PDB file of C-alpha atoms in Angstrom:
ATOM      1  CA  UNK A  30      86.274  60.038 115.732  1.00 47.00           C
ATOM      2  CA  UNK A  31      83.804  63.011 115.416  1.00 46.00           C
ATOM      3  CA  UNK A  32      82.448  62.269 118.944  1.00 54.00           C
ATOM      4  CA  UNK A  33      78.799  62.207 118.178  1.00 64.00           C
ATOM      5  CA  UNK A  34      79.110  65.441 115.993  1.00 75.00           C
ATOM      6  CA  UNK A  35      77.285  65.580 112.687  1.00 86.00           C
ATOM      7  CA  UNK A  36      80.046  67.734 110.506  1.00 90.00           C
ATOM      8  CA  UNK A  37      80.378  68.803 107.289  1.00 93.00           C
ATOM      9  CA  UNK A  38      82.786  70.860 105.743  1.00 95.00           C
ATOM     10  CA  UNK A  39      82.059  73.342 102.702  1.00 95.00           C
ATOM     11  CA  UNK A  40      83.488  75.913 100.986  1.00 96.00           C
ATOM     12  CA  UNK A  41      83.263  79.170 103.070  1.00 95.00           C
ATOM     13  CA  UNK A  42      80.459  81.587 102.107  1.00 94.00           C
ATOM     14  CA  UNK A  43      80.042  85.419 102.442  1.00 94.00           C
ATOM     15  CA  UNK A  44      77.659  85.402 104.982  1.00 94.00           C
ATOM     16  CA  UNK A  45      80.713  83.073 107.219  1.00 95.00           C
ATOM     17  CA  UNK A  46      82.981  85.945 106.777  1.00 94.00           C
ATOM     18  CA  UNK A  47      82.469  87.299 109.803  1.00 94.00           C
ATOM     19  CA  UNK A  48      81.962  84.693 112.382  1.00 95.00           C
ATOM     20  CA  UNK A  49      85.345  83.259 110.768  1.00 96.00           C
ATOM     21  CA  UNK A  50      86.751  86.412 111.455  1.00 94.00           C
ATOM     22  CA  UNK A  51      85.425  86.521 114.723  1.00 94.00           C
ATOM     23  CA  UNK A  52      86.625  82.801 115.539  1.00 95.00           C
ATOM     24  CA  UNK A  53      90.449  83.509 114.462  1.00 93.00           C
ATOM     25  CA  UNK A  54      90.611  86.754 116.533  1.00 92.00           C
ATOM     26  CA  UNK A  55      90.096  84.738 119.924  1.00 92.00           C
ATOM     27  CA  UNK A  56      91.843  81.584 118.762  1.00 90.00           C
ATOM     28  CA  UNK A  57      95.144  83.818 117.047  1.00 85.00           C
ATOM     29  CA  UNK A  58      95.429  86.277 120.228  1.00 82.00           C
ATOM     30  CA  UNK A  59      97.210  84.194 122.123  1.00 75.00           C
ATOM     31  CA  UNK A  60     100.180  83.896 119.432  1.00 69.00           C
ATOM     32  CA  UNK A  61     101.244  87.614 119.150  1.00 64.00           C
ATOM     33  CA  UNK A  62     103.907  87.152 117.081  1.00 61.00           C
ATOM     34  CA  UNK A  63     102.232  85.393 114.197  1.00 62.00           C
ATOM     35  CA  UNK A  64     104.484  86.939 111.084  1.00 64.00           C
ATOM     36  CA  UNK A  65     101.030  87.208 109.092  1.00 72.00           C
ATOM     37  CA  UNK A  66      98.006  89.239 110.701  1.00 79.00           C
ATOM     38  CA  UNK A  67      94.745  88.078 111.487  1.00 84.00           C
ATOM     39  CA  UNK A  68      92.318  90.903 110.753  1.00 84.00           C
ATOM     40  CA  UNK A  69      88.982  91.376 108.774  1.00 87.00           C
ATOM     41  CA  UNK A  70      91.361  92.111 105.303  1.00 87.00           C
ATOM     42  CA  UNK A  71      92.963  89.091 105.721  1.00 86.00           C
ATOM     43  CA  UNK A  72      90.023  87.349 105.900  1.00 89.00           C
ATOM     44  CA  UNK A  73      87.928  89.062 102.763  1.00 92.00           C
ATOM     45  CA  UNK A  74      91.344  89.117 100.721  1.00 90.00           C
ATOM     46  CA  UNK A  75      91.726  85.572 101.339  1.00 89.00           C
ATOM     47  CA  UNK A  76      87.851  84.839 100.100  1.00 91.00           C
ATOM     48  CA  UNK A  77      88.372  87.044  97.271  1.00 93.00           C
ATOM     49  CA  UNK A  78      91.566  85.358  95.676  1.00 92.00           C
ATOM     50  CA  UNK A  79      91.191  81.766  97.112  1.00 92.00           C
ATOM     51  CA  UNK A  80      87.420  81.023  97.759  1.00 93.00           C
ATOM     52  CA  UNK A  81      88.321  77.144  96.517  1.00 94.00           C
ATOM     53  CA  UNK A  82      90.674  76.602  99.191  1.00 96.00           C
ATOM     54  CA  UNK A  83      89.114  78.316 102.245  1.00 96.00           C
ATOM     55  CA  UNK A  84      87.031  75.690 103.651  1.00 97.00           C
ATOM     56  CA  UNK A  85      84.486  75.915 107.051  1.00 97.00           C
ATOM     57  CA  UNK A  86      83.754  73.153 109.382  1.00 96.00           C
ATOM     58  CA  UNK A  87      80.189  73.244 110.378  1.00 95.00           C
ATOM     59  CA  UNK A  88      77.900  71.171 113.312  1.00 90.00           C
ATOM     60  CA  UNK A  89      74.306  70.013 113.679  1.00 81.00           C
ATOM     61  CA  UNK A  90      71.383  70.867 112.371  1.00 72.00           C
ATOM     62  CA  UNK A  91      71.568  74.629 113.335  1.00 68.00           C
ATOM     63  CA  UNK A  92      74.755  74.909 111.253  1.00 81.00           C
ATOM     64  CA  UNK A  93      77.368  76.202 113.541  1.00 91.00           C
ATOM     65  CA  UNK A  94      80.557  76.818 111.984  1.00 95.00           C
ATOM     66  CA  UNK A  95      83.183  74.896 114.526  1.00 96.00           C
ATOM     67  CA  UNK A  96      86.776  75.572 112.416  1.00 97.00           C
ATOM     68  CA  UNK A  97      87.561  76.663 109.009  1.00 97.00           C
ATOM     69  CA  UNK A  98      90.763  76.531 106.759  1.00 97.00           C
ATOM     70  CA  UNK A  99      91.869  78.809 104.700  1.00 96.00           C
ATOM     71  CA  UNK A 100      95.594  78.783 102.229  1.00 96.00           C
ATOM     72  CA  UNK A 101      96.397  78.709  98.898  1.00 94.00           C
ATOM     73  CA  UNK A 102      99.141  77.292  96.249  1.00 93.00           C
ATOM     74  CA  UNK A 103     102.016  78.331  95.575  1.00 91.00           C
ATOM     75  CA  UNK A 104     103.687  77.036  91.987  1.00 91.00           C
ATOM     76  CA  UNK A 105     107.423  77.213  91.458  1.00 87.00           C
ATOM     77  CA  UNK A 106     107.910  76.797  87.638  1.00 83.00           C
ATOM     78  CA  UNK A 107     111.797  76.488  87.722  1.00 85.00           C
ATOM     79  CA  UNK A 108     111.114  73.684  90.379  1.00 82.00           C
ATOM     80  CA  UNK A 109     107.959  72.180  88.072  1.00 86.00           C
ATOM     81  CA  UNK A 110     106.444  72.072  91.514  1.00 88.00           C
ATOM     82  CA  UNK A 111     103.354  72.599  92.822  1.00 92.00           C
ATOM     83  CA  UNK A 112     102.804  73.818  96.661  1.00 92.00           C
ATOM     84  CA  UNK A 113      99.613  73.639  98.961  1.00 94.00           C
ATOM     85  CA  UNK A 114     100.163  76.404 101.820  1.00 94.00           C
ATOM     86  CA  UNK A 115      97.081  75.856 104.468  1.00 95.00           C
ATOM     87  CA  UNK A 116      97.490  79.588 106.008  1.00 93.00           C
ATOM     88  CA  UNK A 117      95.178  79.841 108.446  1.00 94.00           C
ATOM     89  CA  UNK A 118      93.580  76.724 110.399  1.00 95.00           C
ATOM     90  CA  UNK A 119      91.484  77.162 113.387  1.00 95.00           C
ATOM     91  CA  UNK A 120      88.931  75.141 116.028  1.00 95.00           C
ATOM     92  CA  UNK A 121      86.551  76.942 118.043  1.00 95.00           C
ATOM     93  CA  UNK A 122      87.298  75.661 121.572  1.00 94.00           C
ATOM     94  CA  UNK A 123      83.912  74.218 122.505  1.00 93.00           C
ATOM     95  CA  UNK A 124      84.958  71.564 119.539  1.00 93.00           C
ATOM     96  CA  UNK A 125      88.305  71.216 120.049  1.00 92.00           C
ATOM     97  CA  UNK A 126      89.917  67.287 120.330  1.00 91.00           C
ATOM     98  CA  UNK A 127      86.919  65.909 118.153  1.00 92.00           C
ATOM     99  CA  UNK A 128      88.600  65.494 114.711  1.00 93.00           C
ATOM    100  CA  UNK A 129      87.646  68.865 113.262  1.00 95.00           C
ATOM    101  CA  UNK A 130      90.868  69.996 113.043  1.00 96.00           C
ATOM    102  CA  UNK A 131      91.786  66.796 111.487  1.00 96.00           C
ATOM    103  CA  UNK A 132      88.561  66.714 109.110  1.00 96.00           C
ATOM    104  CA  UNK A 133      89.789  70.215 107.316  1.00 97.00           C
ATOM    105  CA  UNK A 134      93.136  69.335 106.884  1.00 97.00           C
ATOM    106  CA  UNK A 135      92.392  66.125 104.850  1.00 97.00           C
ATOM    107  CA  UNK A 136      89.693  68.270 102.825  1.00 97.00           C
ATOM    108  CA  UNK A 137      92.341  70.845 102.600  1.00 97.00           C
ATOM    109  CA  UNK A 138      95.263  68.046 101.394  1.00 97.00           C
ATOM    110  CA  UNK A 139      92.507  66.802  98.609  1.00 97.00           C
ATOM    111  CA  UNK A 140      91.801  70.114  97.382  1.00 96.00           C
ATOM    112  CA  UNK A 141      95.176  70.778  96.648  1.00 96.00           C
ATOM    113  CA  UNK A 142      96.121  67.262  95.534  1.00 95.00           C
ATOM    114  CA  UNK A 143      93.376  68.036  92.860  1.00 96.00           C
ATOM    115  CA  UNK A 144      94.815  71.157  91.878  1.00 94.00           C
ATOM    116  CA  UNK A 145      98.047  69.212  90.652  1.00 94.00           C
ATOM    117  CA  UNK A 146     100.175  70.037  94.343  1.00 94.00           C
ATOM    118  CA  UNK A 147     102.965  68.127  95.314  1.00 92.00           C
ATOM    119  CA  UNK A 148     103.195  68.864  98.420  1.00 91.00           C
ATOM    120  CA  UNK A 149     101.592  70.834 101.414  1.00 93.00           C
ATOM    121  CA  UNK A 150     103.054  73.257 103.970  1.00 91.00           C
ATOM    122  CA  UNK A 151     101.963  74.178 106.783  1.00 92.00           C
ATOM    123  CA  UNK A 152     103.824  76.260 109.572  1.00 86.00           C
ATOM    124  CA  UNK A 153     102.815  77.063 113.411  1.00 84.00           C
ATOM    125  CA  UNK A 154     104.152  78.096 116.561  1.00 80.00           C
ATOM    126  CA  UNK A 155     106.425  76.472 118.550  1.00 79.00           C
ATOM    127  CA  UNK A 156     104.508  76.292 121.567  1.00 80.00           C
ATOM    128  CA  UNK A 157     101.362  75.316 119.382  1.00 84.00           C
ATOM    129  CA  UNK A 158     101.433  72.148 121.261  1.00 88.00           C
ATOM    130  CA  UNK A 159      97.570  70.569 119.623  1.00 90.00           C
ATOM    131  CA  UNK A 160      98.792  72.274 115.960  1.00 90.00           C
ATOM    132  CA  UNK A 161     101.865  70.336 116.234  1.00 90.00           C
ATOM    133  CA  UNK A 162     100.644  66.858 117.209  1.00 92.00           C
ATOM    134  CA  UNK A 163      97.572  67.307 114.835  1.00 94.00           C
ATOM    135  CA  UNK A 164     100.384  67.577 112.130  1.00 93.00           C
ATOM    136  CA  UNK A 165     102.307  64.701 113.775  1.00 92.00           C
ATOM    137  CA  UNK A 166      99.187  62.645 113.530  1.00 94.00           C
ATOM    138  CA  UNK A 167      98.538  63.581 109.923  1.00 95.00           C
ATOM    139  CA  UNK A 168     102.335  62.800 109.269  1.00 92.00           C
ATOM    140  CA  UNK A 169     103.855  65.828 108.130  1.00 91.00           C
ATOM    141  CA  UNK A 170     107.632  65.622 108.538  1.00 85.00           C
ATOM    142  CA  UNK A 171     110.671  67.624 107.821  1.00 69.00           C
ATOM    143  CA  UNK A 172     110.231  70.148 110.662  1.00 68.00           C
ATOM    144  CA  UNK A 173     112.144  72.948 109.726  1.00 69.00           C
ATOM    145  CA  UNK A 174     112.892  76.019 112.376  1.00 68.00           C
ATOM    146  CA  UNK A 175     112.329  79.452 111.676  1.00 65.00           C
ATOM    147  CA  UNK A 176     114.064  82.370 112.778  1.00 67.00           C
ATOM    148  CA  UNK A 177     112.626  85.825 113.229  1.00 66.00           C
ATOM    149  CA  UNK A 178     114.591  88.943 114.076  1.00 68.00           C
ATOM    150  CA  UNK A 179     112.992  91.923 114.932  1.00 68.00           C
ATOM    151  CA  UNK A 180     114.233  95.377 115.680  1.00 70.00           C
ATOM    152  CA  UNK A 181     112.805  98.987 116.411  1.00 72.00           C
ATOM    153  CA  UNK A 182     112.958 101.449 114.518  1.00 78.00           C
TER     154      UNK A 182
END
């Protein structure tokens, strides 16, 4: 599955901050109309508030970091429900179609399932075509569209 990669995946560390940040910039560019930005703040807010769920995906023995995922949970007392949200996932493209992707979910989906969640959401582009079939594969279901309106001002 890992195609001769030796991976790990840990908990992200200060010292990743920037090469994550680094990584999402060239992989998020090419969606401009995410409805969350990717930008340094994002990045250090989410470390600061949600270090347990922001996970790195690292290869060999010089310790490159190849993907990382980063979310939170969301709890909805009226609903006695607890929510994983995986925010941010992301593959560097030299690594892409070798599981990675696929390794940080599942470390993701335990992490959550440990803190008591229910369930876990994820969202992506339409035209996300390897997001989408990596969350076909895992077997996320109920698809649900999203509709964005947007207006000058």
């Amino acid at each position: 599955m890992y195609r001769h990669l030796n991976v790990s995946v840990r908990m992200l560390q200060v010292d990743d901050l920037h090469i994550v940040h680094s990584l999402g910039e060239k992989l998020f560019e090419k969606f401009p109309n995410l409805i969350r930005n990717w930008d340094q703040h994002a990045v250090m807010s989410q470390f600061q508030t949600d270090r347990e769920f922001s996970l790195v995906a690292v290869c060999g023995n010089n310790r490159i970091i190849a993907g990382f995922a980063l979310g939170t949970y969301i709890e909805k007392p009226l609903q006695k429900k607890k929510f994983g949200h995986l925010t941010w996932l992301g593959v560097h493209p030299d690594y892409a179609r070798r599981g990675i992707g696929q390794r940080l979910v599942l470390e993701f989906e335990k992490l959550v399932r440990e803190e008591g969640c229910q369930q876990l959401l994820v969202d992506t582009e339409a035209d996300n075509a390897p997001a989408i079939s990596l969350f076909n594969k895992l077997n996320f279901s109920h698809k649900e569209k999203h509709v964005y309106f947007s207006k000058a001002v």
